[in-house]
XYZ file of C-alpha atoms in Angstrom:
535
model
C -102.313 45.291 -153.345
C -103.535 46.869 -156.800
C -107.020 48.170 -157.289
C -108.011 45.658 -159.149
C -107.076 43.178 -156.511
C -109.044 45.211 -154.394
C -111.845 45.014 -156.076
C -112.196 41.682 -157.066
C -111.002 41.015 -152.958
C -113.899 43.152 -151.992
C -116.414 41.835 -154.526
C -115.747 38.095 -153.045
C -116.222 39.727 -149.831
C -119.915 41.576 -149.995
C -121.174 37.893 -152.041
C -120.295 35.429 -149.012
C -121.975 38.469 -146.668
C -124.997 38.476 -148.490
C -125.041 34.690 -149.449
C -124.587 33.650 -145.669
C -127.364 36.188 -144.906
C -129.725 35.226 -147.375
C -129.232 31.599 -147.920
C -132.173 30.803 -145.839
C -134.488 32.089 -148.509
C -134.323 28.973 -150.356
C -136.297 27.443 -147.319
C -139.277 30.198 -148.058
C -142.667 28.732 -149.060
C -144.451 30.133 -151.371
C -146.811 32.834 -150.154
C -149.429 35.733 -151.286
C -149.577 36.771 -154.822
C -146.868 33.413 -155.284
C -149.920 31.130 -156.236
C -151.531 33.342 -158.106
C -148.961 34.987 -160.293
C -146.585 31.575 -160.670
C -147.930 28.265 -159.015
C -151.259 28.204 -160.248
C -150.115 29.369 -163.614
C -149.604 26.399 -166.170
C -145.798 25.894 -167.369
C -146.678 24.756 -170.322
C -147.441 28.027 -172.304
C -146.195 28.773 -175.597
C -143.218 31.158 -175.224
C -145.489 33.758 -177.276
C -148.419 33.243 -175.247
C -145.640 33.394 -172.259
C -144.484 36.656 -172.896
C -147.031 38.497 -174.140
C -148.639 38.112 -170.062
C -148.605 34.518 -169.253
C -147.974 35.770 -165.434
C -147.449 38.977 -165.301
C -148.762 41.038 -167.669
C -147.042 44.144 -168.874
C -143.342 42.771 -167.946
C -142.393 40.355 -170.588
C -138.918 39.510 -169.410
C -140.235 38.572 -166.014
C -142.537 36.473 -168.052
C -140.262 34.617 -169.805
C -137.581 33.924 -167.101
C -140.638 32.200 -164.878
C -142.023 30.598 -167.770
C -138.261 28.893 -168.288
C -137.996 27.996 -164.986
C -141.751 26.176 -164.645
C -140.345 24.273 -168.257
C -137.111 23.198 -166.808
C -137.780 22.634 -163.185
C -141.601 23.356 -162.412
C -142.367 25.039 -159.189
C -139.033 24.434 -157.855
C -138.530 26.764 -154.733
C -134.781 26.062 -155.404
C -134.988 27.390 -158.368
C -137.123 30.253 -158.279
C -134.763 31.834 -154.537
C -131.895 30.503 -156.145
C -132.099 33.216 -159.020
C -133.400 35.659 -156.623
C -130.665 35.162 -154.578
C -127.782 35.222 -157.433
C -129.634 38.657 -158.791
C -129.873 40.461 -155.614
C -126.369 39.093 -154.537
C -125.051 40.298 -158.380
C -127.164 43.773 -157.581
C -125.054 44.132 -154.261
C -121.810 44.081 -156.347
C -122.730 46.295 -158.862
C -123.981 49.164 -156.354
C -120.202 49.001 -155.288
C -118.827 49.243 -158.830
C -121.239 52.534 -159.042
C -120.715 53.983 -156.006
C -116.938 53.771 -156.578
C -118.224 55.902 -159.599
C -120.423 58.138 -158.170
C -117.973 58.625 -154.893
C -114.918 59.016 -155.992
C -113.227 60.996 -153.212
C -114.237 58.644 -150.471
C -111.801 55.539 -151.781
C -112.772 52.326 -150.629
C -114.682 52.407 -147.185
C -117.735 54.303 -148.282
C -118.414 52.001 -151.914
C -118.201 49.041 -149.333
C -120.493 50.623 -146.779
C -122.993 51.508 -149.826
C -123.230 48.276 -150.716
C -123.297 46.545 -147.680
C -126.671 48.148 -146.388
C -128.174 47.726 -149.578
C -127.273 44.166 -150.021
C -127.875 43.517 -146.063
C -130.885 45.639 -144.970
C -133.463 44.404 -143.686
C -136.018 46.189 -145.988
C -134.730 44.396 -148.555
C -136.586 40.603 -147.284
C -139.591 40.975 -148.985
C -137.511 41.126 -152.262
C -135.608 38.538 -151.623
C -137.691 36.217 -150.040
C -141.034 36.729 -152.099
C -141.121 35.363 -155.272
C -143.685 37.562 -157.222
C -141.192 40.271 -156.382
C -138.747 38.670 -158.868
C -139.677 41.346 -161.304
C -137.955 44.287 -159.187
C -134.954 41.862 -158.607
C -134.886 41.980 -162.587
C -135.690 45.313 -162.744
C -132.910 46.612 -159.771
C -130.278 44.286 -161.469
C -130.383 46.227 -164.997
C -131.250 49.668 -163.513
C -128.139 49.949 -161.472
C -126.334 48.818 -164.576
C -127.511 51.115 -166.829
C -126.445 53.512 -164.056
C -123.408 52.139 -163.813
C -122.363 51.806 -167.765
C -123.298 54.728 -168.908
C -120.213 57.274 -169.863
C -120.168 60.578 -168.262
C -121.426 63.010 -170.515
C -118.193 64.733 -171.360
C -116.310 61.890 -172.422
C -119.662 60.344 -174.171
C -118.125 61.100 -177.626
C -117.118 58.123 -179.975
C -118.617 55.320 -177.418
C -121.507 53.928 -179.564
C -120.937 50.182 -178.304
C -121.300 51.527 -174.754
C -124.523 53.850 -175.583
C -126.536 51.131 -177.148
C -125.335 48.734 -173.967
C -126.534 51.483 -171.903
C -129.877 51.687 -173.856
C -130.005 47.835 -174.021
C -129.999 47.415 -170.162
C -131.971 49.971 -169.587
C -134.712 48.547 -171.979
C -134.441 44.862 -170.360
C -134.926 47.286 -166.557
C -138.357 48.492 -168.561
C -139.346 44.627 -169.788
C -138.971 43.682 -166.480
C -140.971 46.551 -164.100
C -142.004 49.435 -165.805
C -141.283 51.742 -163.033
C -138.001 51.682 -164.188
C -139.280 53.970 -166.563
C -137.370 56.813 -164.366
C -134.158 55.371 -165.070
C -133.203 58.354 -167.075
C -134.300 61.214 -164.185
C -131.763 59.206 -161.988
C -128.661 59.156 -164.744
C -129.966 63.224 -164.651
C -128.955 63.312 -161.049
C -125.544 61.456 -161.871
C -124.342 63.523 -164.811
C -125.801 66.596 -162.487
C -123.366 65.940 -159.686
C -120.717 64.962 -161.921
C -120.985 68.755 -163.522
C -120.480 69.706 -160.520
C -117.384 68.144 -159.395
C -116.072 68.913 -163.384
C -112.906 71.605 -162.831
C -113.447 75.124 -164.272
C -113.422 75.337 -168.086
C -114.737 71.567 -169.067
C -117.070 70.770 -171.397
C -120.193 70.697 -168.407
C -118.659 72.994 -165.877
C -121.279 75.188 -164.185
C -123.602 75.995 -167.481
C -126.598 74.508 -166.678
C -127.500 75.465 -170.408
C -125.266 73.852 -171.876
C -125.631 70.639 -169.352
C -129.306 70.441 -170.731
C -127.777 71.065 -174.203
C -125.631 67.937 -174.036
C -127.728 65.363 -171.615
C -130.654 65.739 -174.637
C -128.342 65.356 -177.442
C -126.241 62.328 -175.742
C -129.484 60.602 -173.548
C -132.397 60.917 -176.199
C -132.534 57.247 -176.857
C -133.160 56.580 -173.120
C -136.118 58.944 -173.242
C -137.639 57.848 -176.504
C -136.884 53.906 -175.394
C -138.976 54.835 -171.848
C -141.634 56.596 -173.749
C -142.492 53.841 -176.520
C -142.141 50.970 -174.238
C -144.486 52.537 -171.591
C -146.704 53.265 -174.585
C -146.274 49.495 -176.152
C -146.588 47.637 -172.652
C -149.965 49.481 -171.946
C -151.412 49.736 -175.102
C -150.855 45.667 -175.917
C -151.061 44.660 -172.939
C -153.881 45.076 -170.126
C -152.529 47.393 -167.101
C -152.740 44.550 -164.216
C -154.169 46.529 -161.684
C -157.179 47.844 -163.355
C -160.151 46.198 -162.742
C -159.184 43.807 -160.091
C -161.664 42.467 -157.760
C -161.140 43.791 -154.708
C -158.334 46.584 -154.984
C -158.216 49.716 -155.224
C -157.009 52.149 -157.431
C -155.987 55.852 -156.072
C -156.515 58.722 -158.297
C -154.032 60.994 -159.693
C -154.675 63.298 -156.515
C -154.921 60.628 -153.874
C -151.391 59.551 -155.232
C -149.802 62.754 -154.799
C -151.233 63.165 -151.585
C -149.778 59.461 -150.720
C -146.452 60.047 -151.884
C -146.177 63.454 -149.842
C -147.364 60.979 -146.412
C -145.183 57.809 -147.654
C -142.221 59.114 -148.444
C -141.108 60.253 -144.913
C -142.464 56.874 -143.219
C -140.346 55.278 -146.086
C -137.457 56.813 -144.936
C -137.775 55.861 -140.784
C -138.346 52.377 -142.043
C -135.574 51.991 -143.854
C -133.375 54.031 -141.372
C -135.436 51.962 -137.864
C -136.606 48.625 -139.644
C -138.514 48.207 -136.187
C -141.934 46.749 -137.950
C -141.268 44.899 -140.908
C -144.165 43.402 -142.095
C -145.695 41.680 -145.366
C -148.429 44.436 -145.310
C -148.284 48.008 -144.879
C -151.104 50.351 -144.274
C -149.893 53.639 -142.770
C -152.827 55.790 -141.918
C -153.704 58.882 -143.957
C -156.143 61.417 -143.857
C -156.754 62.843 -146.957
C -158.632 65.836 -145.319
C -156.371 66.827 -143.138
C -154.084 68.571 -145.522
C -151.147 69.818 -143.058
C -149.841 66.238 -143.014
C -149.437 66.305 -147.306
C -147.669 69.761 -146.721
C -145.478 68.369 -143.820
C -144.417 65.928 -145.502
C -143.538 67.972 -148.569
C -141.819 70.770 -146.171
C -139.875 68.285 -144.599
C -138.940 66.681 -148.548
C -138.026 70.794 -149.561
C -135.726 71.409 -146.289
C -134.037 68.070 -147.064
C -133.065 68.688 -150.569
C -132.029 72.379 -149.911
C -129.852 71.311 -147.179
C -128.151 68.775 -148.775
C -128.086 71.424 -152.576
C -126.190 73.596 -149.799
C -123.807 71.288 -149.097
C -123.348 69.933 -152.550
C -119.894 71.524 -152.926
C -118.251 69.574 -149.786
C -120.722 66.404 -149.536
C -121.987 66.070 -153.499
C -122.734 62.110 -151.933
C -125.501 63.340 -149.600
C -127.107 65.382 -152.967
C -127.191 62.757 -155.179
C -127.940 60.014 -152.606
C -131.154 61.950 -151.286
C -131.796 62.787 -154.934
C -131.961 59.374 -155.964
C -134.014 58.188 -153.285
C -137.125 60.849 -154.109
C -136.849 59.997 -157.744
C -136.531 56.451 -157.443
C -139.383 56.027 -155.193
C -142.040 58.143 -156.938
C -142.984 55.297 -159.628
C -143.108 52.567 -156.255
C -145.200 49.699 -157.828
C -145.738 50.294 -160.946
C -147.316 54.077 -162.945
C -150.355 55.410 -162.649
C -153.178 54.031 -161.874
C -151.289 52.997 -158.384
C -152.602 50.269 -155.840
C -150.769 49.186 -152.793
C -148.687 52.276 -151.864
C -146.219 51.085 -149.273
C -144.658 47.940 -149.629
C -141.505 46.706 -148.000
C -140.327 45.908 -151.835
C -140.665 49.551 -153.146
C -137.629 49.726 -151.392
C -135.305 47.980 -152.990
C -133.755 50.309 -156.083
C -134.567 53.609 -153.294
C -132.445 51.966 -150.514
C -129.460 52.585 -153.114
C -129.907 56.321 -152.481
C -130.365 56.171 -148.750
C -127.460 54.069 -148.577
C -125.442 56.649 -150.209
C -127.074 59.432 -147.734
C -126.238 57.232 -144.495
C -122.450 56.409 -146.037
C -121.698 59.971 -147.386
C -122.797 61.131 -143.635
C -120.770 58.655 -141.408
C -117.713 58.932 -143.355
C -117.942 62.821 -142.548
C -118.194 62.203 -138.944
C -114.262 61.990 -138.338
C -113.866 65.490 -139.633
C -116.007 66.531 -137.170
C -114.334 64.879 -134.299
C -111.634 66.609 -132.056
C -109.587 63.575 -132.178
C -108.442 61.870 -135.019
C -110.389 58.467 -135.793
C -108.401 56.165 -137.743
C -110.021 52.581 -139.528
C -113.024 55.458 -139.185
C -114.512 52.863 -142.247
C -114.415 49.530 -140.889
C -115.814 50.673 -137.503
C -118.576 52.137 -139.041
C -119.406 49.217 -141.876
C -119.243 47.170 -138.187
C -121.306 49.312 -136.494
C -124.043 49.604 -139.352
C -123.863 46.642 -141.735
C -123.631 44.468 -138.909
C -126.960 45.004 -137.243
C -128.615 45.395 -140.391
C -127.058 42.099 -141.462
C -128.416 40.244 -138.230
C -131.702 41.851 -138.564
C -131.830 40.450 -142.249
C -131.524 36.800 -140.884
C -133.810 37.131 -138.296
C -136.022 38.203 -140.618
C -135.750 35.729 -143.758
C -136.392 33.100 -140.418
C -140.039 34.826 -140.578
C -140.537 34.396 -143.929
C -139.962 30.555 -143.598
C -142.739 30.519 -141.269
C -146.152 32.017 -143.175
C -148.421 31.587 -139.844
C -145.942 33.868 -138.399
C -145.695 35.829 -140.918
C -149.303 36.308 -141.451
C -149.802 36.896 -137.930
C -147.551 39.606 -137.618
C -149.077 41.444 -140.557
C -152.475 41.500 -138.806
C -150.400 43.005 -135.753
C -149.469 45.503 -138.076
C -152.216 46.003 -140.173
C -155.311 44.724 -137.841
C -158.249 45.984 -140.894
C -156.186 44.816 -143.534
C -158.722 42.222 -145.220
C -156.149 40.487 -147.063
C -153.702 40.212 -143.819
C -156.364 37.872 -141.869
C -157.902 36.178 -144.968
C -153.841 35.382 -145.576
C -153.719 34.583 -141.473
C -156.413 31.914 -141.862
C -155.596 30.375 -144.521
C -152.309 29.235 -142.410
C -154.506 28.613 -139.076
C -156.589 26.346 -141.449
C -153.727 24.615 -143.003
C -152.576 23.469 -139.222
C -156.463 22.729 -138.441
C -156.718 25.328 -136.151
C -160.326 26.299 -137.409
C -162.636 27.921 -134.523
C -159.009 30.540 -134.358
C -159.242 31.084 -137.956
C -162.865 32.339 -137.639
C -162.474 34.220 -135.228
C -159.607 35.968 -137.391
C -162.442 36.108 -140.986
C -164.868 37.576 -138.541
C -163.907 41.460 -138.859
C -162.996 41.148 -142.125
C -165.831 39.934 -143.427
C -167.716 42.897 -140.702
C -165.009 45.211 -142.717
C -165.744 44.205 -146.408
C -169.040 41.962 -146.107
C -168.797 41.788 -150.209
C -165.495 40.644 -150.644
C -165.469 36.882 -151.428
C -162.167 35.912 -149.760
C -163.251 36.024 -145.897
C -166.199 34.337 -146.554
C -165.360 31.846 -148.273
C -162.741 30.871 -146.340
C -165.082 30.892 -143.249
C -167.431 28.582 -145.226
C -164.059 26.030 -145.129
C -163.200 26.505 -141.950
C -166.491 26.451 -140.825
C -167.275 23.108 -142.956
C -164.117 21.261 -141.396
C -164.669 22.619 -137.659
C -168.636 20.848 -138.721
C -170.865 23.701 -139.130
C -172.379 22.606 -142.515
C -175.260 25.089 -141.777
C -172.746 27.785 -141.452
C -170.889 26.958 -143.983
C -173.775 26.717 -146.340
C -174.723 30.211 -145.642
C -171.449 32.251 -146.313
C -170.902 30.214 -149.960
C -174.611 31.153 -150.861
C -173.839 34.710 -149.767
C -171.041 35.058 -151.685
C -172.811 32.722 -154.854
C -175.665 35.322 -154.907
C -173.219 38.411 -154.939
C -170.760 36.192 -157.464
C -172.805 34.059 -159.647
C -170.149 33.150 -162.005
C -167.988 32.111 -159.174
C -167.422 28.459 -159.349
C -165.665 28.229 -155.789
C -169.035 28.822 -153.674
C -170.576 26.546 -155.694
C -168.222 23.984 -154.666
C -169.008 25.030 -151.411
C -172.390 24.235 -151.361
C -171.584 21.198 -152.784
C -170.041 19.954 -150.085
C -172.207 21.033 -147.267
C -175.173 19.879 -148.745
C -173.343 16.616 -148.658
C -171.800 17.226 -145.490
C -175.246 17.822 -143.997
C -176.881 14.710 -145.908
C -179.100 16.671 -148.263
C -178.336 14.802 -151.697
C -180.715 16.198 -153.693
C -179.591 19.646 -153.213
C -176.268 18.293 -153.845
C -176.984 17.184 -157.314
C -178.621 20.491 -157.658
C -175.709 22.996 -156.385
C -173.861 20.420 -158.503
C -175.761 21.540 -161.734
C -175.014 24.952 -161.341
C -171.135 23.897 -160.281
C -170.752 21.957 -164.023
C -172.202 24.716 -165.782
C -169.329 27.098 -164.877
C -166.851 24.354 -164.451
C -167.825 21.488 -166.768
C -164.551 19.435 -165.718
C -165.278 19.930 -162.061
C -164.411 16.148 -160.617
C -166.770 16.767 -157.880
C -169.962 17.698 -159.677
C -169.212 14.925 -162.040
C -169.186 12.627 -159.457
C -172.439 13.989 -157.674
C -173.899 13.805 -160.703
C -173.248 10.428 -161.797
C -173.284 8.477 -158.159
C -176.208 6.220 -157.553
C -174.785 5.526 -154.122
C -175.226 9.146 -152.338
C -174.058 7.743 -149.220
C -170.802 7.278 -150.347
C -170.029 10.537 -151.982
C -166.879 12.574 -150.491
C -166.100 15.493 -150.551
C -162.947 15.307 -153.781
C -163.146 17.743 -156.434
C-alpha cells in the first residue's frame, strides 16, 4: 500500500472513531452560557450588527457562523453539534497530517496515536458537547492548520501562495478566539525543533542567530496580523469579561500566580480524567507562595529534561513545549476570568498528546525483549480507554441534572454550580431539593441575584408566596433596574391575593419592561380574581 493510501486509509479510520464516540452529542441540551450567548439571542440580526458582537463579542467569525445557523435553522441542536462535531472530527485529522510533520522518524504508529487521544480524550467533552465552546472548535480547527501549512523555514523561499494561506488561517484562528493570538510562539517551537533535526551546514543548522534572523524576516506577518487584530478586536469591540455582574476578574499577578498552580493540575487531568466536571475550582492560596514556586520548579525540571533529551526524543521537546505555550492564553488575554475549564484543553491536549506518544513509542527500546506491533498495542491500550471514557461522558452531558449535580460534587461553593443544579431540580418540580441546594449559595454570595431569585421560584411553586416575596424584594432593592424581581413580586402578590400591590409591583414592572404581558394584564384586568400568573 502507498502512503497516500495510507493516509487517506487512516484518515477514514480516526473519523468513524471519533464520529461513533461523539455522535451522542447531538442528543446534548442546551446548557450554561448556551442561553445566554445563542438561544436567547435573536436570529434575526443584521449580518453587520451580527458580527460586530451579536453573541460573542470580540470573535466575529464565531459570530457570524451562529448567526447563519439561527437564519437557516434557528436553535437547531442538530445543527449547532452537527458542526461541532464535523470541526472537531476535521481537527482530529489534521493533528495527524501535522504530527506526521512534526514526527517524522516515528512513521505511522505515533501520528495515529497523536491523534487518537486528542480526538478521543475525555477532556475534550466540554468542547464538543457545549455549544458556547464553538468558538475554540473554530479557533483549534484553523490553529492546527496554520501549524500545519506553514513551510519550514528553510525551504520558505518563493512560496507566497502558501505564506498568505498560512497568514489567512491563522487570522480566521484570531476572528474566532483571540487566544489564538500565540499561534506564532507555537510555529517558534516547530521551526525550533526542526533546526534541530536540520543536518550540519543547512541554512538553520545550530545558529540560533541566524534562526532568529530568518523566523523574523519569513514570520513577520503572523506577528503584525496577531498584534493589530488583538488591538482592533479590543479597541472596537467591548472585552466580554469586563464588567460582568458577578465574575471576577484576576489581576495581572493573581494570573501568574494561577497559571504557576493550574498548569500542573492541568496536566493530571488530562493524563487521570478521574473528575471531569462542568466547573472547576481548584483551590489556591495566594499567600502561601511555595505552591506558585512548586509549580514553576516542577514546569523548569520538565522542560530541562525533555531540552536534554532533545537530540534522541525532539517529540517530547516540542510536545511539552507546545502544551506550556498553548495553555498560557486559556480563555481568552488579560483581564482573565474562569481559570480552569475542561475546554482550555482542547488546542494544549495536542502537545500532551505528542508528550504521551513520543514516550510510549520509546518504551520498546527500553525493553530486553523485542516488542513487535509495539504501536497498535499501545493506541489499544491508550486510545481505547480514553475513547470509552469519552462516551460515558458525552452520556452526562445529555443529562443536565446530572451534570449539574456532579459539578456541585466537585465544586460544593461554586455559586453558579447550584444556581445551575436548581434550575434542573426545578424544571422536574423537585422544589423543597432545589432550596435546599440555593441555600449556601445565597449564605456564600447573599448579593448575587441568581440564588435568590431562583429561590423566590422555587419557593413560589412549592407555595411560599411570603417567601418568595421576600428574596425578589431583596434582590429588587439591591437591583432596581432589574425587571425579573419585579416579575416576581408580581406574582406573589397575586399568588397571595393582594391585588392592589399587584397593580403596584406591576407599575414599577412596565416601567422597565413596557411590553411585559404580565404587567399589562395586571394593569388592565377588572376581574383580579382571574389573573394568572403569564408574562
Amino acid at each position: 500500500m502507498t502512503d497516500r493510501a495510507k493516509i487517506i486509509t487512516t484518515c477514514a479510520f480516526l473519523l468513524i472513531l471519533v464520529v461513533s464516540v461523539w455522535l451522542g452529542a447531538l442528543q446534548v441540551p442546551f446548557v450554561y452560557d448556551d442561553f445566554v450567548h445563542i438561544v436567547d439571542r435573536p436570529g434575526n440580526l443584521g449580518i453587520a450588527q451580527a458580527l460586530r458582537g451579536g453573541y460573542q463579542e470580540t470573535r466575529p467569525l464565531f459570530n457570524i457562523v451562529v448567526w447563519g445557523i439561527k437564519v437557516l435553522f434557528g436553535n437547531s441542536l442538530y445543527a449547532f453539534h452537527g458542526l461541532s462535531l464535523l470541526l472537531h472530527s476535521i481537527s482530529t485529522i489534521l493533528v495527524f497530517l501535522l504530527a506526521r510533520r512534526l514526527m517524522p522518524e516515528t512513521g505511522f504508529s505515533a501520528p495515529l496515536l497523536v491523534a487518537a487521544l486528542f480526538g478521543l480524550h475525555p477532556v475534550q467533552s466540554e468542547s464538543v458537547c457545549y455549544i458556547n465552546s464553538l468558538s475554540g472548535l473554530l479557533s483549534g480547527l484553523f490553529f492546527i492548520l496554520t501549524l500545519l501549512i506553514a513551510p519550514p523555514l528553510a525551504v520558505q523561499k518563493g512560496k507566497a501562495g502558501i505564506r498568505f494561506a498560512t497568514a489567512f488561517t491563522f487570522l480566521l484562528a484570531l476572528l474566532s478566539k483571540e487566544s489564538a493570538a500565540i499561534a506564532p510562539l507555537a510555529l517558534f517551537l516547530v521551526d525550533f525543533v526542526a533546526m534541530k533535526r536540520q543536518a550540519p551546514g543547512s541554512e538553520t543548522a545550530g545558529d540560533l542567530k541566524n534562526f532568529f534572523r530568518l523566523f523574523l524576516a519569513k514570520r513577520w506577518e503572523l506577528i503584525a496580523i496577531a498584534v493589530a487584530t488583538l488591538i482592533v478586536l479590543f479597541t472596537v469591540f467591548k472585552n466580554p469579561h469586563k464588567g460582568m455582574a458577578g465574575t471576577d476578574v484576576m489581576s495581572i499577578k493573581t494570573f501568574f500566580l494561577t497559571q504557576l498552580v493550574t498548569v500542573p493540575w492541568f496536566v493530571r487531568l488530562w493524563f487521570w480524567p478521574d473528575n471531569l466536571s462542568i466547573l472547576h475550582h481548584p483551590t489556591l492560596h495566594y499567600t502561601l507562595f511555595f505552591l506558585p514556586l512548586l509549580g514553576l520548579l516542577g514546569i523548569m525540571t520538565a522542560i530541562l529534561l525533555a531540552y536534554r533529551l532533545l537530540g534522541r526524543m525532539p517529540g517530547l521537546f516540542l510536545g511539552l513545549s507546545l502544551f506550556l505555550v498553548t495553555i498560557l492564553p486559556t480563555n481568552s488575554l488579560l483581564p482573565l476570568r474562569d481559570f480552569a475549564s475542561e475546554r482550555f484543553l482542547y488546542i494544549p491536549s495536542l502537545g500532551l498528546a505528542i508528550v504521551l506518544s513520543c514516550i510510549v513509542m520509546h518504551i520498546p527500546e527500553m525493553l530486553p525483549f523485542k516488542l513487535k506491533s509495539a504501536g497498535p498495542v499501545a493506541f489499544i491500550l491508550l486510545a481505547g480507554p480514553y475513547a470509552m471514557a469519552a462516551y460515558a461522558r458525552v452520556q452526562v452531558w445529555q443529562d443536565p441534572l446530572r451534570l449539574w449535580s456532579e459539578a456541585v460534587v466537585e465544586c460544593p461553593g461554586s455559586v453558579r454550580a447550584r444556581t445551575n443544579l436548581a434550575r434542573q431540580l426545578g424544571k422536574r418540580k423537585m422544589y423543597s431539593q432545589a432550596i435546599a441546594v440555593l441555600n449556601p449559595a445565597i449564605e456564600r454570595a447573599p448579593r448575587e441575584p441568581g440564588p435568590r431569585l431562583n429561590r423566590g421560584a422555587a419557593r413560589l411553586l412549592e407555595g411560599d408566596a411570603k417567601g418568595a416575596l421576600e428574596d425578589y424584594e431583596v434582590v429588587a432593592a439591591l437591583y432596581p433596574h432589574y425587571k425579573d424581581p419585579w416579575i416576581g413580586i408580581t406574582r406573589a402578590y397575586l399568588a397571595m391575593g393582594n391585588y392592589h400591590a399587584a397593580r403596584e409591583s406591576a407599575k414599577e414592572l412596565i416601567k422597565l419592561d413596557p411590553k411585559n404581558k404580565l404587567a399589562k394584564k395586571v394593569l388592565s384586568s377588572n376581574k383580579t380574581e382571574s389573573l394568572d400568573n403569564s408574562r
